Structures are given as C-alpha cells and as structure tokens.
Coordinates of N, CA and C in Angstrom, one line a residue:
M9 N -71.7 38.0 -101.1 CA -71.6 36.7 -100.4 C -73.0 36.4 -99.8
N10 N -73.4 35.2 -99.8 CA -74.7 34.8 -99.3 C -74.6 34.6 -97.8
E11 N -75.6 35.1 -97.1 CA -75.6 34.9 -95.6 C -76.3 33.5 -95.4
P12 N -75.7 32.8 -94.4 CA -76.3 31.5 -94.1 C -77.7 31.6 -93.5
N13 N -78.6 30.8 -94.0 CA -80.0 30.7 -93.5 C -80.0 29.6 -92.4
E14 N -81.2 29.4 -91.8 CA -81.3 28.4 -90.7 C -80.9 27.0 -91.2
R15 N -81.3 26.7 -92.4 CA -81.0 25.3 -92.9 C -79.5 25.2 -93.1
A16 N -78.9 26.2 -93.7 CA -77.4 26.1 -93.9 C -76.7 26.0 -92.6
L17 N -77.2 26.8 -91.6 CA -76.5 26.7 -90.3 C -76.7 25.3 -89.6
A18 N -77.9 24.7 -89.7 CA -78.1 23.4 -89.2 C -77.3 22.3 -89.9
L19 N -77.3 22.4 -91.2 CA -76.5 21.4 -92.0 C -75.0 21.6 -91.7
S20 N -74.6 22.8 -91.5 CA -73.2 23.1 -91.2 C -72.8 22.4 -89.8
E21 N -73.7 22.5 -88.9 CA -73.4 21.9 -87.6 C -73.4 20.4 -87.7
D22 N -74.3 19.8 -88.4 CA -74.3 18.4 -88.6 C -73.1 17.9 -89.4
L23 N -72.7 18.7 -90.4 CA -71.5 18.3 -91.2 C -70.2 18.4 -90.3
R24 N -70.1 19.4 -89.5 CA -69.0 19.6 -88.6 C -68.9 18.4 -87.6
A25 N -70.0 18.0 -87.1 CA -70.0 16.9 -86.1 C -69.7 15.6 -86.8
A26 N -70.2 15.4 -88.0 CA -69.9 14.2 -88.8 C -68.4 14.1 -89.1
F27 N -67.8 15.2 -89.6 CA -66.4 15.2 -89.9 C -65.5 15.0 -88.6
K28 N -66.0 15.6 -87.5 CA -65.2 15.4 -86.3 C -65.2 13.9 -85.9
R29 N -66.4 13.3 -86.0 CA -66.4 11.8 -85.6 C -65.6 11.0 -86.6
L30 N -65.6 11.4 -87.9 CA -64.9 10.6 -88.9 C -63.4 10.8 -88.6
M31 N -62.9 12.0 -88.4 CA -61.5 12.3 -88.1 C -61.1 11.5 -86.9
R32 N -61.9 11.5 -85.8 CA -61.6 10.8 -84.6 C -61.4 9.3 -84.9
E33 N -62.3 8.8 -85.6 CA -62.2 7.3 -85.9 C -60.9 7.0 -86.8
M34 N -60.6 7.9 -87.7 CA -59.4 7.7 -88.5 C -58.2 7.8 -87.6
R35 N -58.1 8.8 -86.7 CA -57.0 8.9 -85.8 C -56.9 7.6 -84.9
H36 N -58.0 7.2 -84.4 CA -58.0 6.0 -83.5 C -57.5 4.8 -84.3
D37 N -58.0 4.6 -85.5 CA -57.5 3.5 -86.4 C -56.0 3.6 -86.6
A38 N -55.5 4.8 -86.9 CA -54.1 5.0 -87.1 C -53.3 4.6 -85.8
E39 N -53.8 5.0 -84.7 CA -53.2 4.7 -83.4 C -53.1 3.2 -83.1
R40 N -54.2 2.5 -83.5 CA -54.3 1.1 -83.3 C -53.3 0.4 -84.2
R41 N -53.0 0.9 -85.4 CA -52.1 0.3 -86.3 C -50.6 0.5 -85.9
D42 N -50.4 1.6 -85.0 CA -49.1 2.0 -84.6 C -48.1 2.0 -85.7
T43 N -48.2 3.0 -86.6 CA -47.4 3.1 -87.7 C -46.0 3.7 -87.4
G44 N -45.8 4.1 -86.1 CA -44.5 4.6 -85.7 C -44.4 6.1 -86.0
L45 N -45.5 6.7 -86.6 CA -45.5 8.1 -87.0 C -46.7 8.8 -86.3
S46 N -46.5 10.0 -85.8 CA -47.6 10.8 -85.3 C -48.5 11.2 -86.4
M47 N -49.7 11.7 -86.1 CA -50.6 12.2 -87.1 C -49.9 13.4 -87.9
L48 N -49.2 14.3 -87.1 CA -48.5 15.4 -87.8 C -47.4 14.9 -88.7
Q49 N -46.7 13.9 -88.3 CA -45.6 13.3 -89.2 C -46.2 12.7 -90.5
T50 N -47.3 12.1 -90.3 CA -48.0 11.5 -91.5 C -48.5 12.6 -92.4
M51 N -49.0 13.7 -91.8 CA -49.5 14.8 -92.6 C -48.3 15.5 -93.3
L52 N -47.1 15.5 -92.6 CA -45.9 16.1 -93.2 C -45.4 15.3 -94.4
L53 N -45.4 14.0 -94.3 CA -45.1 13.1 -95.4 C -45.9 13.4 -96.6
A54 N -47.2 13.5 -96.4 CA -48.2 13.8 -97.5 C -47.9 15.2 -98.1
A55 N -47.7 16.2 -97.2 CA -47.4 17.5 -97.7 C -46.1 17.6 -98.5
I56 N -45.1 16.9 -98.0 CA -43.8 16.9 -98.8 C -43.9 16.2 -100.1
G57 N -44.7 15.1 -100.0 CA -45.0 14.3 -101.3 C -45.7 15.1 -102.3
E58 N -46.6 16.0 -101.9 CA -47.4 16.8 -102.8 C -46.6 18.0 -103.2
H59 N -45.7 18.5 -102.4 CA -44.9 19.7 -102.7 C -43.4 19.4 -102.6
P60 N -42.9 18.6 -103.5 CA -41.4 18.3 -103.4 C -40.6 19.6 -103.5
G61 N -39.6 19.7 -102.7 CA -38.8 20.9 -102.7 C -39.2 21.9 -101.7
I62 N -40.3 21.7 -101.0 CA -40.8 22.7 -100.0 C -39.8 22.9 -98.9
G63 N -39.7 24.1 -98.4 CA -38.8 24.4 -97.3 C -39.5 24.2 -96.0
V64 N -38.7 24.1 -95.0 CA -39.2 23.9 -93.6 C -40.1 25.1 -93.2
A65 N -39.7 26.3 -93.5 CA -40.5 27.5 -93.1 C -41.9 27.4 -93.8
E66 N -41.9 27.1 -95.1 CA -43.1 27.0 -95.9 C -44.0 25.9 -95.3
L67 N -43.4 24.8 -94.9 CA -44.1 23.7 -94.4 C -44.7 24.1 -93.0
A68 N -44.0 24.8 -92.2 CA -44.5 25.3 -90.9 C -45.7 26.2 -91.1
R69 N -45.6 27.1 -92.1 CA -46.8 28.0 -92.4 C -48.0 27.2 -92.8
M70 N -47.7 26.2 -93.7 CA -48.8 25.4 -94.3 C -49.5 24.6 -93.2
Q71 N -48.8 24.1 -92.2 CA -49.3 23.2 -91.2 C -49.7 24.1 -89.9
Q72 N -49.4 25.4 -90.0 CA -49.7 26.3 -88.9 C -49.1 25.9 -87.6
V73 N -47.8 25.6 -87.7 CA -47.0 25.3 -86.5 C -45.7 26.2 -86.5
R74 N -45.1 26.4 -85.4 CA -43.9 27.2 -85.3 C -42.7 26.5 -86.0
S75 N -41.8 27.3 -86.6 CA -40.7 26.7 -87.3 C -39.8 25.8 -86.4
P76 N -39.5 26.1 -85.2 CA -38.7 25.1 -84.4 C -39.5 23.8 -84.2
T77 N -40.8 23.8 -84.1 CA -41.5 22.6 -84.0 C -41.4 21.8 -85.3
M78 N -41.6 22.5 -86.4 CA -41.5 21.9 -87.7 C -40.1 21.3 -87.9
S79 N -39.1 22.1 -87.6 CA -37.7 21.6 -87.8 C -37.4 20.3 -87.0
A80 N -37.9 20.2 -85.8 CA -37.8 19.0 -85.0 C -38.5 17.8 -85.7
Q81 N -39.7 18.1 -86.2 CA -40.4 17.0 -86.8 C -39.7 16.5 -88.1
V82 N -39.2 17.5 -88.9 CA -38.5 17.1 -90.1 C -37.2 16.3 -89.8
K83 N -36.5 16.7 -88.7 CA -35.3 16.0 -88.3 C -35.6 14.6 -87.9
T84 N -36.7 14.4 -87.3 CA -37.2 13.0 -86.9 C -37.5 12.2 -88.1
L85 N -38.1 12.8 -89.1 CA -38.4 12.1 -90.4 C -37.2 11.8 -91.2
E86 N -36.2 12.8 -91.1 CA -34.9 12.5 -91.8 C -34.2 11.4 -91.1
A87 N -34.1 11.4 -89.8 CA -33.4 10.3 -89.0 C -34.0 8.9 -89.3
A88 N -35.4 8.9 -89.6 CA -36.0 7.7 -89.9 C -35.8 7.3 -91.3
G89 N -35.2 8.1 -92.1 CA -34.9 7.8 -93.5 C -36.1 8.0 -94.4
L90 N -37.1 8.8 -94.0 CA -38.3 9.0 -94.8 C -38.2 10.3 -95.6
V91 N -37.4 11.2 -95.2 CA -37.3 12.6 -95.8 C -35.9 12.9 -96.0
E92 N -35.6 13.5 -97.1 CA -34.2 14.0 -97.3 C -34.2 15.4 -97.9
R93 N -33.1 16.0 -97.8 CA -32.9 17.4 -98.3 C -32.7 17.3 -99.8
A94 N -33.4 18.1 -100.5 CA -33.2 18.2 -102.0 C -32.0 19.0 -102.3
P95 N -31.4 18.8 -103.5 CA -30.3 19.6 -103.8 C -30.6 21.1 -103.7
P96 N -29.6 22.0 -103.4 CA -29.9 23.4 -103.2 C -30.5 24.0 -104.4
D97 N -31.3 25.0 -104.1 CA -32.0 25.8 -105.2 C -31.0 26.5 -106.0
P98 N -31.0 26.3 -107.3 CA -29.9 27.0 -108.2 C -30.0 28.5 -108.1
H99 N -31.2 29.1 -107.8 CA -31.3 30.5 -107.7 C -31.0 31.1 -106.3
D100 N -31.1 30.2 -105.3 CA -30.8 30.6 -103.9 C -30.1 29.4 -103.2
R101 N -28.8 29.4 -103.3 CA -28.0 28.3 -102.8 C -28.2 28.0 -101.3
R102 N -28.7 29.1 -100.5 CA -28.9 28.9 -99.1 C -30.2 28.1 -98.8
R103 N -31.1 28.0 -99.8 CA -32.3 27.3 -99.6 C -32.2 25.8 -100.1
T104 N -32.5 24.9 -99.2 CA -32.7 23.5 -99.6 C -34.1 23.1 -99.2
G105 N -34.7 22.4 -100.2 CA -36.0 21.9 -100.0 C -36.0 20.5 -99.4
L106 N -37.2 20.0 -99.2 CA -37.4 18.7 -98.7 C -38.0 17.8 -99.8
Q107 N -37.7 16.5 -99.7 CA -38.3 15.6 -100.6 C -38.4 14.2 -99.9
L108 N -39.3 13.4 -100.3 CA -39.4 12.1 -99.8 C -38.3 11.2 -100.3
S109 N -37.8 10.4 -99.4 CA -36.8 9.4 -99.8 C -37.6 8.2 -100.5
A110 N -36.9 7.3 -101.0 CA -37.7 6.1 -101.6 C -38.4 5.4 -100.5
A111 N -37.8 5.3 -99.3 CA -38.6 4.7 -98.1 C -39.8 5.5 -97.7
G112 N -39.6 6.9 -97.8 CA -40.7 7.7 -97.5 C -41.9 7.6 -98.5
E113 N -41.5 7.5 -99.7 CA -42.6 7.2 -100.8 C -43.3 6.0 -100.5
Q114 N -42.6 4.9 -100.2 CA -43.2 3.6 -99.9 C -44.1 3.7 -98.7
R115 N -43.6 4.3 -97.6 CA -44.4 4.5 -96.4 C -45.7 5.2 -96.6
L116 N -45.6 6.4 -97.4 CA -46.7 7.2 -97.7 C -47.7 6.4 -98.5
Q117 N -47.3 5.7 -99.5 CA -48.2 4.9 -100.3 C -48.9 3.8 -99.4
A118 N -48.1 3.2 -98.5 CA -48.7 2.1 -97.6 C -49.8 2.8 -96.7
L119 N -49.4 3.9 -96.2 CA -50.4 4.6 -95.3 C -51.7 5.0 -96.0
R120 N -51.5 5.5 -97.2 CA -52.7 5.9 -98.0 C -53.5 4.7 -98.4
S121 N -52.8 3.6 -98.7 CA -53.5 2.3 -99.1 C -54.3 1.8 -97.9
E122 N -53.7 1.8 -96.7 CA -54.4 1.4 -95.5 C -55.6 2.3 -95.1
R123 N -55.4 3.6 -95.3 CA -56.5 4.5 -95.0 C -57.6 4.3 -95.9
L124 N -57.3 4.2 -97.2 CA -58.3 4.0 -98.2 C -59.1 2.6 -98.0
D125 N -58.4 1.6 -97.6 CA -59.0 0.3 -97.3 C -59.9 0.5 -96.1
W126 N -59.4 1.2 -95.1 CA -60.3 1.4 -93.9 C -61.6 2.1 -94.3
L127 N -61.4 3.2 -95.1 CA -62.6 4.0 -95.5 C -63.5 3.1 -96.4
A128 N -63.0 2.4 -97.3 CA -63.8 1.6 -98.2 C -64.6 0.5 -97.4
R129 N -64.0 -0.1 -96.4 CA -64.7 -1.0 -95.6 C -65.9 -0.3 -94.9
R130 N -65.7 0.9 -94.4 CA -66.8 1.6 -93.8 C -67.9 2.0 -94.8
V131 N -67.5 2.5 -96.0 CA -68.4 2.8 -97.0 C -69.2 1.6 -97.5
A132 N -68.6 0.5 -97.5 CA -69.2 -0.8 -98.0 C -70.4 -1.2 -97.1
R133 N -70.4 -0.7 -95.9 CA -71.5 -1.0 -94.9 C -72.8 -0.3 -95.2
L134 N -72.7 0.8 -96.1 CA -73.9 1.6 -96.4 C -74.9 0.8 -97.4
S135 N -76.1 1.2 -97.3 CA -77.1 0.6 -98.1 C -77.0 1.3 -99.5
P136 N -77.6 0.7 -100.6 CA -77.5 1.3 -101.9 C -78.0 2.7 -101.9
R137 N -79.1 3.0 -101.2 CA -79.6 4.4 -101.1 C -78.6 5.3 -100.5
Q138 N -78.0 4.9 -99.4 CA -77.0 5.7 -98.7 C -75.8 5.9 -99.6
L139 N -75.4 4.9 -100.4 CA -74.3 5.0 -101.3 C -74.6 6.1 -102.4
D140 N -75.8 6.1 -102.9 CA -76.2 7.1 -103.8 C -76.2 8.5 -103.2
A141 N -76.6 8.6 -102.0 CA -76.6 9.9 -101.3 C -75.2 10.4 -101.1
L142 N -74.3 9.4 -100.7 CA -72.9 9.8 -100.6 C -72.3 10.2 -101.9
A143 N -72.5 9.5 -102.9 CA -72.0 9.9 -104.3 C -72.5 11.3 -104.7
A144 N -73.8 11.6 -104.4 CA -74.3 12.9 -104.7 C -73.7 14.0 -103.8
A145 N -73.2 13.7 -102.7 CA -72.6 14.7 -101.8 C -71.2 15.0 -102.1
I146 N -70.5 14.2 -102.9 CA -69.1 14.4 -103.2 C -68.9 15.8 -103.9
E147 N -69.6 16.1 -104.9 CA -69.4 17.4 -105.6 C -69.7 18.6 -104.6
P148 N -70.8 18.6 -103.9 CA -71.0 19.7 -103.0 C -69.9 19.8 -101.9
L149 N -69.4 18.7 -101.4 CA -68.3 18.7 -100.4 C -67.1 19.3 -101.0
N150 N -66.8 19.0 -102.3 CA -65.6 19.6 -102.9 C -65.8 21.1 -103.1
L151 N -67.0 21.5 -103.4 CA -67.3 22.9 -103.5 C -67.1 23.7 -102.2
I152 N -67.5 23.0 -101.1 CA -67.4 23.6 -99.8 C -65.9 23.8 -99.4
A153 N -65.1 22.8 -99.9 CA -63.7 22.8 -99.5 C -62.9 23.8 -100.3
E154 N -63.4 24.3 -101.4 CA -62.7 25.3 -102.2 C -62.5 26.6 -101.4
P155 N -61.3 27.2 -101.5 CA -61.1 28.5 -100.8 C -62.0 29.6 -101.3

C-alpha cells in the first residue's frame, strides 16, 4: 500500500473540507424544503430501494446505528406508508425483509429528482474550464470511493 505524501495529504484535507461543505449545503437545502423526512429516513429509503428485502438488523449495521434506533425509524416509515414488510423469506419464515411501497418509490424518486436538480443548478454556475476539471475528477473520485 502506498504511503500518502505531502501532496496527497494536502489534497485529502481540501477534499474532506469540500465534501463537508457540500454535504452541509445539501442538508440545509433538504431542511428548507421540509420533506417531512429526516436525513436518516431519506437515507433509509434509498438503502431499502437499493436492497429490497433487507432486514432491520442488516439495515442497522449498514447505517451504523443500533437496532432499536433502526426499528423505530422503520416503524415511522411504515406508519407513513413509505415502507412495507416483504413476504417472509421462504428459507427462513422468521425473517421478513423491507421494501418500498408504491408511495415510498414515488417519494424516493421525487427526492432524488429534487437533489439532482439542486446539484445541476450549482454545477451550471461553473465556467467551462471548471466543468472540464469536474468531469476529469469524476473517475478519480470513484476510485477513491472504492473499498
């Protein structure tokens, strides 16, 4: 494994700070729109949408929260009609997974569309040179994000 040099360390700090500001702005925008969902609940909708049939315990591990916390959040999403229990696992009838309801699918698509629109408006403010730099950064960012 490569040891980070001074340039890598400096770029890492700049990248961390930029991501922090970007995430803060995204959270503030979400709060201004008052979607009726917390950031965690929005993340849970996305996770359940990406992993239909996921169990509450798996979801808790994925989001790094305690099972009781996750159970309460899932119950809130169920009560709102956004999440429903999947039919029991044929190999383990005790296990029921989670899936998005039709309303949950619609809400998730609306949230993604709003977030993409917000981000696209921000990206549109960049100069052509900055757009080229951003485009060139996408591949390295994806490589950094790989486990």
